[in-house]
Each structure stands twice: as structure tokens, then as C-alpha cells.
Amino acid sequence: MSLQDIPTRYKENVRQVFFVDDICGKYTANHNIIENWRSIRNRVKSILDKGMTKILATCRTEVFKEEIFQHAFDLFHKNAYNLSDHYSVKDKLVIASKYLEHNDQMLPKITDIINKNKFSPLMCFLFSRHNQFDINEFLSSPYNTFCTVWNNLKSVDTEKFCVLLLCVIYNGTIHDVILDISNELEKDEKKKLKDIFEWCKLNRGTSRSALQAKMNVCIDTYFIKVDREYKVIHDKMFDFLCSYSLLITHSYSQICR
């Protein structure tokens, strides 16, 4: 949901929690969001002052530090929690134990691993979705680990490589109507897919339904499905994909056409 939804969804004398992801934009402070927020700020403040309503919001560190954000979103300064802060060994173990398979005998090994590598709850989560990786290699260099896999995909699983390319070209979200063979695509869209298939060296007979089946295989590792949309499992995974040269080089050529 967005901040704009809070005044309309607020209910008097009912305990409510509103969750807002990327409260002021994903990569940089969004001026439209800020202007909209200023128009409802006093109303939201009056709602919060009644003590029955909470807002849980996320914001990337680089956006949070922007001066325009600091000025506009002063209501959120008092209870800000920096998830990039250093964790105690105890905190690391609690978080790692949630995602990493282990038993009591393995705890010393896990402790050693998380102390040797840069710790990130997100990386523990991603590892839990790709636990065929070596945990030491992954936690010390997750991007390089994924790159090694993707380099191999281009020759051993071209369909999976293709769906990863598609998710970059479609900005992290693919509606299943694009892959539905019963749906007739527009001429430009059809040509785009044809070019992508050729670049990925897919067989001429490869159907959109085959790619949709591959998308379904990738759910919980690379994607989640919300209603009829396939979304990249996490923003960080999308960042990794967008940094991978073989994917992004071709994506730019597609986007710029």
C-alpha cells in the first residue's frame, strides 16, 4: 500500500497497522511521493496521535539520508531502526538459525561462518532459497556465486537463462498474459520476444508455455507469484540480475528500441 491509502483506510477506534514499503521511492527520493505526503501529513499525524494506529515503513539507507527526505518525513525520525547496524554474535545466530539448516552440533560451525563473513539477514534468506551453494563462498561473495551459475545457464539451461533475461527487461515483474499462448500479442511485443528467444539460442519450436513452466519452476528461488504476476523474489536479487553484464547488455538494447 502507499501513504495515500492511510487516510482512506483508517478506521476510528480500531487498532490498525499500516505497512508501507519504500516509503519515499526505491532508489532515490521521489518528489511526487513527497508532495503527496505533504498534502496528507497533518491528517496522518492526527491519526497517529490518537494512539490506536501504527505505521511500519521501509526505506533504503541512501534514500533515508537524503536531505529532502529528512525534512519531509520528520514524523518517522524518532523510531527509525537501521538494519545495517552491526549485529551481536547472539543476534547473528538467531537470524542465521532461522534460515540455515542446522542442529546443535553444527552451531559452532555456523558461528564461525557468520563471524568470518560479512553478515546479512538477506543473504541468509537468499542462501536458504539456493542451498546447493557453498555457504562460505556465498556469504563472502554472493554476487560472484550467482554469476558463476548464470554463466553456466546460458549453455546448460537456456530456458531458465531466458526467463531471467525477461525479468530484467520487464523491470522485475512479468504478467503471465505475456506467456499465455491463448493471448495474441501485439506486433512489437511479439518481435521483442522473438529477438530474445533468438539471442538466448532457444529452439525455434520453444513455446511461451514452456517458458511459463520454467517460471513456475523458479518460484521461491528467483520469483514469487502474486495473482497473475511473477515478481523477482527480492529487490537485492533484482539488483544482482541488473548488474550481470550478459543480461543487462541485451536488456538495454531491447529497452532502447
Short mmCIF file of C-alpha atoms in Angstrom, two decimals:
data_model
loop_
_atom_site.label_atom_id
_atom_site.label_comp_id
_atom_site.label_asym_id
_atom_site.label_seq_id
_atom_site.Cartn_x
_atom_site.Cartn_y
_atom_site.Cartn_z
CA MET A 1 0.00 0.00 0.00
CA SER A 2 1.01 3.65 -0.24
CA LEU A 3 0.87 6.51 2.26
CA GLN A 4 -2.09 7.91 0.35
CA ASP A 5 -4.15 4.86 1.38
CA ILE A 6 -3.83 5.54 5.11
CA PRO A 7 -6.45 8.33 5.47
CA THR A 8 -8.98 6.39 3.37
CA ARG A 9 -8.41 3.02 5.09
CA TYR A 10 -8.22 4.41 8.61
CA LYS A 11 -10.99 3.27 10.95
CA GLU A 12 -11.92 5.19 14.07
CA ASN A 13 -11.40 3.33 17.38
CA VAL A 14 -9.87 0.28 15.67
CA ARG A 15 -6.28 -0.82 16.24
CA GLN A 16 -4.53 -0.80 12.86
CA VAL A 17 -1.04 -1.27 11.48
CA PHE A 18 -0.21 0.05 8.00
CA PHE A 19 2.83 -1.32 6.17
CA VAL A 20 4.47 0.86 3.52
CA ASP A 21 7.42 -0.49 1.53
CA ASP A 22 9.97 2.01 0.11
CA ILE A 23 8.16 4.90 1.74
CA CYS A 24 9.83 7.59 -0.40
CA GLY A 25 10.93 5.71 -3.52
CA LYS A 26 13.09 2.70 -4.20
CA TYR A 27 16.41 4.13 -5.37
CA THR A 28 16.15 7.88 -4.74
CA ALA A 29 13.75 10.26 -3.02
CA ASN A 30 10.65 10.55 -5.20
CA HIS A 31 9.41 14.14 -5.40
CA ASN A 32 5.85 13.13 -6.32
CA ILE A 33 5.61 10.93 -3.23
CA ILE A 34 6.95 13.78 -1.10
CA GLU A 35 4.39 16.25 -2.45
CA ASN A 36 1.57 13.76 -1.89
CA TRP A 37 2.83 13.12 1.64
CA ARG A 38 2.89 16.82 2.45
CA SER A 39 -0.77 17.06 1.47
CA ILE A 40 -1.80 14.39 4.00
CA ARG A 41 0.90 14.79 6.67
CA ASN A 42 -1.25 16.65 9.20
CA ARG A 43 -4.12 14.19 8.75
CA VAL A 44 -1.81 11.20 9.29
CA LYS A 45 -0.23 12.89 12.33
CA SER A 46 -3.66 13.38 13.91
CA ILE A 47 -4.40 9.68 13.30
CA LEU A 48 -1.13 8.60 14.94
CA ASP A 49 -1.64 10.96 17.88
CA LYS A 50 -4.77 9.03 18.87
CA GLY A 51 -2.53 6.07 19.74
CA MET A 52 -4.52 3.32 18.01
CA THR A 53 -2.60 3.27 14.73
CA LYS A 54 0.96 2.35 13.79
CA ILE A 55 2.86 2.71 10.52
CA LEU A 56 5.66 0.27 9.67
CA ALA A 57 7.67 1.63 6.76
CA THR A 58 10.86 0.59 4.98
CA CYS A 59 13.35 2.95 3.37
CA ARG A 60 16.74 2.30 1.82
CA THR A 61 19.60 3.90 3.73
CA GLU A 62 20.70 6.09 0.82
CA VAL A 63 17.15 7.48 0.46
CA PHE A 64 16.78 7.98 4.22
CA LYS A 65 19.96 10.09 4.30
CA GLU A 66 18.81 12.49 1.58
CA GLU A 67 18.15 15.97 2.95
CA ILE A 68 14.78 16.28 1.26
CA PHE A 69 13.64 13.04 2.93
CA GLN A 70 14.90 14.14 6.34
CA HIS A 71 12.93 17.37 6.08
CA ALA A 72 9.69 15.94 4.69
CA PHE A 73 9.43 12.78 6.80
CA ASP A 74 10.32 14.17 10.22
CA LEU A 75 7.47 12.18 11.79
CA PHE A 76 9.46 9.00 11.26
CA HIS A 77 12.80 10.09 12.75
CA LYS A 78 12.08 9.21 16.37
CA ASN A 79 11.54 5.49 15.82
CA ALA A 80 13.93 4.71 12.97
CA TYR A 81 15.82 1.42 13.09
CA ASN A 82 18.94 0.96 10.99
CA LEU A 83 19.03 -2.65 9.81
CA SER A 84 22.57 -2.08 8.53
CA ASP A 85 23.90 -1.70 12.08
CA HIS A 86 26.35 -4.23 13.46
CA TYR A 87 24.76 -7.32 14.98
CA SER A 88 25.96 -9.10 18.09
CA VAL A 89 27.05 -12.73 17.69
CA LYS A 90 23.87 -13.74 19.53
CA ASP A 91 21.70 -11.75 17.09
CA LYS A 92 23.52 -13.26 14.12
CA LEU A 93 22.96 -16.78 15.42
CA VAL A 94 19.25 -16.19 15.98
CA ILE A 95 18.79 -14.83 12.45
CA ALA A 96 21.05 -17.41 10.77
CA SER A 97 19.32 -20.27 12.61
CA LYS A 98 16.01 -19.16 11.12
CA TYR A 99 17.24 -19.70 7.56
CA LEU A 100 20.16 -22.15 7.72
CA GLU A 101 19.56 -25.85 8.29
CA HIS A 102 21.37 -26.91 11.42
CA ASN A 103 21.42 -28.96 14.57
CA ASP A 104 23.05 -28.30 17.93
CA GLN A 105 26.32 -29.89 16.79
CA MET A 106 26.50 -27.50 13.82
CA LEU A 107 26.13 -24.30 15.85
CA PRO A 108 29.90 -23.81 16.37
CA LYS A 109 30.42 -24.14 12.60
CA ILE A 110 27.63 -21.65 11.85
CA THR A 111 29.08 -19.25 14.41
CA ASP A 112 32.46 -19.50 12.72
CA ILE A 113 30.94 -18.91 9.26
CA ILE A 114 28.94 -15.82 10.20
CA ASN A 115 31.89 -14.30 12.05
CA LYS A 116 34.27 -14.79 9.12
CA ASN A 117 31.92 -13.33 6.51
CA LYS A 118 30.05 -10.06 6.17
CA PHE A 119 26.73 -10.83 7.83
CA SER A 120 23.41 -10.00 6.23
CA PRO A 121 19.98 -11.42 7.15
CA LEU A 122 19.00 -11.02 3.50
CA MET A 123 21.93 -13.15 2.31
CA CYS A 124 20.91 -15.86 4.79
CA PHE A 125 17.42 -15.73 3.29
CA LEU A 126 18.72 -15.96 -0.29
CA PHE A 127 21.01 -18.83 0.65
CA SER A 128 18.02 -20.71 2.06
CA ARG A 129 16.50 -20.50 -1.43
CA HIS A 130 19.73 -21.68 -3.10
CA ASN A 131 21.20 -24.03 -0.53
CA GLN A 132 23.15 -26.01 -3.14
CA PHE A 133 25.78 -23.26 -2.88
CA ASP A 134 28.81 -23.47 -0.64
CA ILE A 135 27.78 -21.30 2.31
CA ASN A 136 31.24 -19.81 2.85
CA GLU A 137 31.60 -18.81 -0.80
CA PHE A 138 28.06 -17.46 -0.96
CA LEU A 139 28.19 -15.31 2.17
CA SER A 140 31.61 -13.92 1.28
CA SER A 141 30.69 -13.15 -2.34
CA PRO A 142 27.01 -13.74 -3.20
CA TYR A 143 27.04 -11.84 -6.49
CA ASN A 144 30.03 -13.77 -7.86
CA THR A 145 28.38 -17.01 -6.79
CA PHE A 146 25.25 -16.19 -8.77
CA CYS A 147 27.34 -15.05 -11.75
CA THR A 148 29.03 -18.45 -11.90
CA VAL A 149 25.62 -20.14 -12.00
CA TRP A 150 24.28 -17.76 -14.64
CA ASN A 151 27.37 -18.20 -16.83
CA ASN A 152 26.61 -21.92 -16.89
CA LEU A 153 22.89 -21.44 -17.52
CA LYS A 154 23.50 -19.90 -20.94
CA SER A 155 24.68 -23.28 -22.21
CA VAL A 156 23.03 -25.84 -19.91
CA ASP A 157 19.55 -24.33 -19.34
CA THR A 158 18.76 -21.70 -21.95
CA GLU A 159 15.10 -21.50 -20.95
CA LYS A 160 15.95 -20.52 -17.37
CA PHE A 161 18.53 -18.03 -18.66
CA CYS A 162 15.81 -16.59 -20.90
CA VAL A 163 13.28 -16.07 -18.09
CA LEU A 164 15.94 -14.27 -16.04
CA LEU A 165 16.59 -12.00 -19.01
CA LEU A 166 12.85 -11.40 -19.38
CA CYS A 167 12.53 -10.36 -15.75
CA VAL A 168 15.22 -7.69 -16.25
CA ILE A 169 13.66 -6.42 -19.48
CA TYR A 170 10.23 -6.22 -17.82
CA ASN A 171 11.65 -4.40 -14.79
CA GLY A 172 11.29 -7.22 -12.29
CA THR A 173 7.63 -8.08 -12.94
CA ILE A 174 6.24 -10.32 -15.68
CA HIS A 175 2.48 -10.63 -16.14
CA ASP A 176 1.55 -14.17 -17.13
CA VAL A 177 -0.53 -12.84 -20.03
CA ILE A 178 2.78 -12.37 -21.87
CA LEU A 179 3.45 -16.11 -21.62
CA ASP A 180 -0.14 -17.24 -22.16
CA ILE A 181 -0.34 -18.95 -25.58
CA SER A 182 -4.08 -18.20 -25.76
CA ASN A 183 -3.29 -14.48 -25.73
CA GLU A 184 -2.42 -12.85 -29.04
CA LEU A 185 0.48 -10.47 -28.53
CA GLU A 186 0.83 -7.13 -30.24
CA LYS A 187 3.28 -6.97 -33.13
CA ASP A 188 6.03 -5.12 -31.23
CA GLU A 189 5.74 -7.42 -28.22
CA LYS A 190 5.88 -10.49 -30.44
CA LYS A 191 9.01 -9.20 -32.18
CA LYS A 192 10.65 -8.43 -28.83
CA LEU A 193 10.07 -11.99 -27.62
CA LYS A 194 11.29 -13.41 -30.94
CA ASP A 195 14.53 -11.41 -30.66
CA ILE A 196 15.02 -12.53 -27.06
CA PHE A 197 14.45 -16.18 -27.97
CA GLU A 198 16.98 -15.93 -30.79
CA TRP A 199 19.56 -14.20 -28.59
CA CYS A 200 19.15 -16.90 -25.93
CA LYS A 201 19.53 -19.53 -28.69
CA LEU A 202 16.27 -21.22 -27.84
CA ASN A 203 14.97 -23.83 -30.24
CA ARG A 204 12.61 -22.45 -32.89
CA GLY A 205 9.80 -24.58 -31.51
CA THR A 206 10.10 -23.22 -27.96
CA SER A 207 6.68 -22.04 -26.86
CA ARG A 208 5.70 -19.34 -24.41
CA SER A 209 4.03 -22.04 -22.31
CA ALA A 210 7.42 -23.77 -21.93
CA LEU A 211 8.85 -20.54 -20.53
CA GLN A 212 5.88 -20.17 -18.20
CA ALA A 213 6.56 -23.69 -16.93
CA LYS A 214 10.18 -22.67 -16.33
CA MET A 215 8.98 -19.55 -14.48
CA ASN A 216 6.92 -21.80 -12.22
CA VAL A 217 9.98 -23.96 -11.52
CA CYS A 218 11.83 -20.80 -10.44
CA ILE A 219 9.18 -19.76 -7.89
CA ASP A 220 10.74 -19.46 -4.41
CA THR A 221 14.27 -19.32 -5.82
CA TYR A 222 14.14 -16.37 -8.22
CA PHE A 223 10.46 -15.39 -8.25
CA ILE A 224 7.30 -15.18 -6.22
CA LYS A 225 3.88 -15.17 -7.86
CA VAL A 226 1.29 -12.62 -6.79
CA ASP A 227 -2.05 -13.14 -8.51
CA ARG A 228 -1.04 -13.28 -12.20
CA GLU A 229 2.33 -11.59 -11.86
CA TYR A 230 5.77 -13.13 -11.44
CA LYS A 231 7.94 -10.84 -9.32
CA VAL A 232 11.65 -11.13 -8.52
CA ILE A 233 11.91 -12.65 -5.04
CA HIS A 234 13.71 -9.64 -3.55
CA ASP A 235 14.97 -6.23 -4.67
CA LYS A 236 18.54 -7.36 -3.99
CA MET A 237 18.15 -10.29 -6.36
CA PHE A 238 16.90 -7.85 -8.99
CA ASP A 239 19.96 -5.66 -8.32
CA PHE A 240 22.19 -8.70 -8.87
CA LEU A 241 20.44 -9.56 -12.14
CA CYS A 242 20.67 -5.97 -13.35
CA SER A 243 24.41 -5.98 -12.64
CA TYR A 244 25.06 -9.16 -14.60
CA SER A 245 26.63 -8.00 -17.85
CA LEU A 246 25.29 -10.70 -20.18
CA LEU A 247 21.74 -9.91 -19.12
CA ILE A 248 21.87 -6.16 -18.81
CA THR A 249 23.72 -5.55 -22.10
CA HIS A 250 20.96 -7.22 -24.06
CA SER A 251 18.24 -5.70 -21.88
CA TYR A 252 19.42 -2.18 -22.70
CA SER A 253 19.35 -2.96 -26.41
CA GLN A 254 15.76 -4.20 -26.06
CA ILE A 255 14.60 -1.28 -23.92
CA CYS A 256 16.13 1.33 -26.21
CA ARG A 257 14.36 0.09 -29.31
#
